[in-house]
Tab-separated table of C-alpha atoms in Angstrom:
chain	number	residue	atom	x	y	z
A	1	MET	CA	-1.034	-6.021	-23.089
A	2	THR	CA	-0.138	-9.602	-23.989
A	3	ARG	CA	3.296	-11.164	-23.583
A	4	ASP	CA	3.791	-10.975	-27.364
A	5	ASP	CA	2.783	-7.295	-27.386
A	6	ALA	CA	5.276	-6.569	-24.599
A	7	LEU	CA	8.086	-8.377	-26.438
A	8	LYS	CA	7.200	-6.511	-29.634
A	9	GLN	CA	7.318	-3.209	-27.743
A	10	LEU	CA	10.753	-4.049	-26.284
A	11	SER	CA	12.024	-5.017	-29.739
A	12	HIS	CA	10.625	-1.836	-31.271
A	13	ILE	CA	12.332	0.339	-28.664
A	14	ALA	CA	15.565	-1.619	-29.148
A	15	ARG	CA	15.529	-0.765	-32.863
A	16	ASP	CA	14.663	2.874	-32.194
A	17	ARG	CA	17.699	3.140	-29.940
A	18	ALA	CA	19.968	1.123	-32.255
A	19	PHE	CA	19.133	3.484	-35.123
A	20	GLY	CA	20.083	6.461	-32.951
A	21	ARG	CA	16.630	7.727	-32.038
A	22	HIS	CA	16.287	9.104	-28.521
A	23	VAL	CA	14.130	7.074	-26.152
A	24	GLY	CA	13.672	8.575	-22.710
A	25	SER	CA	14.420	6.627	-19.553
A	26	ASP	CA	10.791	6.992	-18.509
A	27	ARG	CA	9.720	5.098	-21.657
A	28	LEU	CA	12.316	2.372	-21.031
A	29	ILE	CA	11.069	1.920	-17.470
A	30	GLN	CA	7.423	1.876	-18.618
A	31	ALA	CA	8.232	-0.756	-21.255
A	32	GLY	CA	9.880	-2.808	-18.523
A	33	LEU	CA	6.808	-2.451	-16.323
A	34	ASP	CA	4.507	-3.399	-19.217
A	35	ALA	CA	6.619	-6.488	-19.893
A	36	LEU	CA	6.669	-7.460	-16.231
A	37	ILE	CA	2.883	-7.167	-15.974
A	38	ALA	CA	2.578	-9.231	-19.182
A	39	GLU	CA	4.593	-11.984	-17.454
A	40	VAL	CA	7.755	-11.654	-19.534
A	41	GLU	CA	10.556	-13.294	-17.579
A	42	SER	CA	14.047	-11.840	-17.359
A	43	PRO	CA	16.367	-11.560	-14.334
A	44	SER	CA	16.817	-7.786	-14.755
A	45	LEU	CA	13.275	-6.892	-15.783
A	46	ALA	CA	11.913	-6.282	-12.263
A	47	ILE	CA	14.897	-4.044	-11.476
A	48	LEU	CA	14.255	-1.957	-14.624
A	49	ALA	CA	10.510	-1.779	-13.967
A	50	GLY	CA	11.058	-0.686	-10.377
A	51	LEU	CA	13.471	2.172	-10.991
A	52	LEU	CA	12.597	5.397	-9.229
A	53	ARG	CA	12.826	8.818	-10.888
A	54	SER	CA	16.171	9.433	-9.164
A	55	GLU	CA	17.450	6.157	-10.669
A	56	GLU	CA	16.420	6.947	-14.279
A	57	PRO	CA	20.060	7.311	-15.453
A	58	GLU	CA	20.434	3.553	-14.839
A	59	ALA	CA	17.558	2.699	-17.213
A	60	PRO	CA	19.449	2.535	-20.552
A	61	ALA	CA	22.049	0.037	-19.281
A	62	LEU	CA	19.380	-2.051	-17.535
A	63	PHE	CA	17.191	-1.964	-20.640
A	64	ASP	CA	20.097	-3.289	-22.731
A	65	GLN	CA	20.673	-5.995	-20.137
A	66	VAL	CA	17.004	-7.047	-20.346
A	67	LEU	CA	17.237	-7.128	-24.160
A	68	GLU	CA	20.323	-9.305	-23.962
A	69	GLU	CA	18.658	-11.682	-21.493
A	70	LEU	CA	15.633	-11.998	-23.800
A	71	GLY	CA	17.707	-12.341	-26.980
A	72	LEU	CA	16.259	-9.097	-28.371
A	73	LEU	CA	19.426	-7.006	-28.569
A	74	PHE	CA	19.638	-5.495	-32.061
A	75	GLN	CA	22.749	-4.223	-33.785
A	76	PRO	CA	22.317	-2.372	-37.081
A	77	PRO	CA	24.807	-3.108	-39.840
A	78	ALA	CA	28.251	-1.602	-39.205
A	79	ASP	CA	28.402	-0.081	-42.691
A	80	PRO	CA	26.697	3.359	-42.490
A	81	ARG	CA	24.946	2.973	-45.881
A	82	ALA	CA	23.696	-0.504	-45.007
A	83	ALA	CA	22.474	0.827	-41.653
A	84	LYS	CA	20.526	3.610	-43.427
A	85	TRP	CA	18.906	1.057	-45.763
A	86	ALA	CA	18.053	-1.169	-42.797
A	87	MET	CA	16.454	1.823	-41.078
A	88	ALA	CA	14.470	2.647	-44.238
A	89	TYR	CA	13.093	-0.916	-44.446
A	90	TRP	CA	12.264	-0.899	-40.746
A	91	ILE	CA	10.417	2.440	-40.930
A	92	ALA	CA	8.621	1.379	-44.127
A	93	GLY	CA	7.491	-1.769	-42.305
A	94	GLN	CA	5.981	0.347	-39.540
A	95	ILE	CA	4.216	2.559	-42.087
A	96	ALA	CA	2.958	-0.524	-43.952
A	97	ASP	CA	1.551	-2.178	-40.833
A	98	GLU	CA	0.184	1.197	-39.704
A	99	THR	CA	2.020	1.293	-36.383
A	100	LEU	CA	3.699	4.555	-37.463
A	101	ASP	CA	1.861	7.574	-38.813
A	102	PRO	CA	2.557	7.767	-42.579
A	103	ALA	CA	3.447	11.474	-42.458
A	104	THR	CA	5.922	10.910	-39.630
A	105	GLY	CA	7.431	7.800	-41.207
A	106	THR	CA	7.830	9.189	-44.707
A	107	HIS	CA	9.302	12.377	-43.249
A	108	LEU	CA	11.901	10.290	-41.365
A	109	ILE	CA	12.787	8.447	-44.577
A	110	TRP	CA	13.023	11.710	-46.505
A	111	ALA	CA	14.958	13.746	-43.926
A	112	ASP	CA	17.067	11.127	-42.132
A	113	ILE	CA	17.729	8.528	-44.813
A	114	ALA	CA	17.142	9.536	-48.436
A	115	HIS	CA	19.269	12.664	-48.119
A	116	ASP	CA	22.206	10.704	-46.671
A	117	LEU	CA	21.900	8.063	-49.413
A	118	GLY	CA	21.797	10.635	-52.238
A	119	TYR	CA	18.051	10.252	-52.909
A	120	PRO	CA	18.109	6.774	-54.478
A	121	GLU	CA	15.346	5.835	-56.923
A	122	ASN	CA	13.990	3.102	-54.607
A	123	LEU	CA	13.095	5.735	-51.998
A	124	GLN	CA	11.537	8.267	-54.419
A	125	PRO	CA	7.906	7.113	-53.950
A	126	LEU	CA	8.253	7.468	-50.172
A	127	VAL	CA	10.009	10.841	-50.492
A	128	SER	CA	7.211	12.040	-52.820
A	129	CYS	CA	4.641	10.962	-50.220
A	130	ALA	CA	6.576	12.845	-47.549
A	131	LEU	CA	6.631	16.011	-49.656
A	132	ASN	CA	2.913	15.713	-50.457
A	133	LEU	CA	1.968	15.139	-46.829
A	134	ASP	CA	4.281	17.909	-45.628
A	135	GLY	CA	2.934	20.491	-48.059
A	136	TRP	CA	-0.686	19.369	-48.282
A	137	GLU	CA	-3.324	22.049	-48.709
A	138	GLU	CA	-7.074	21.615	-48.735
A	139	SER	CA	-7.246	23.258	-52.181
A	140	TRP	CA	-5.468	20.264	-53.763
A	141	GLY	CA	-8.709	18.344	-54.133
A	142	VAL	CA	-7.286	15.242	-52.457
A	143	SER	CA	-7.783	14.385	-48.814
A	144	VAL	CA	-4.931	13.910	-46.381
A	145	GLU	CA	-6.426	10.458	-45.712
A	146	GLU	CA	-5.897	9.566	-49.373
A	147	LEU	CA	-2.291	10.798	-49.192
A	148	ASN	CA	-1.820	8.638	-46.076
A	149	ARG	CA	-3.212	5.608	-47.951
A	150	GLU	CA	-0.798	6.313	-50.815
A	151	ALA	CA	2.092	6.428	-48.320
A	152	VAL	CA	1.058	3.105	-46.790
A	153	GLU	CA	0.861	1.544	-50.250
A	154	ALA	CA	4.267	3.000	-51.232
A	155	ALA	CA	5.759	1.529	-48.058
A	156	LYS	CA	4.223	-1.882	-48.817
A	157	GLN	CA	5.589	-1.788	-52.375
A	158	PHE	CA	9.032	-0.791	-51.110
A	159	ARG	CA	9.000	-3.752	-48.684
A	160	ARG	CA	7.706	-6.178	-51.362
A	161	LYS	CA	10.446	-5.087	-53.751
A	162	ARG	CA	13.064	-5.803	-51.094
A	163	SER	CA	11.549	-9.220	-50.386
A	164	ALA	CA	11.541	-10.049	-54.103
A	165	GLU	CA	15.193	-8.950	-54.432
A	166	ALA	CA	16.187	-11.028	-51.392
A	167	GLY	CA	14.403	-14.081	-52.835
A	168	SER	CA	16.239	-13.956	-56.166
């Protein structure tokens, strides 16, 4: 793992946690160890990476301290709707760059975001992909790989649309 990969992993976990997803202490400690081995420098990193199983309850606070020291601490928007949209764009980005399984990502957007936002039109292509992937049957005459490709493309289009709106 390179230094950049380790920083990306820390940032990814920071966003997971900021958006309310559970990340176990063991994963926080492992990310700290990965970063330490990749020569990321932070005063608290070695402490996080060296936590024993009995010290796991200390991991979340130490992880946040490492993020702060590295300038990676992430706070989602305070407005709940804005936070849901931010989460949708973040998940779509992971689907688009294929770091998140399309079925998992579109399901998260469908179940955790679209419902809470009242199923907005902008999310409909991703929700449709989620429904297709969730209910897929071999008799449909389309492969699950093709449905995954459609989900990746829908995520890319969703992200492009946001970028175009932000640029205008």
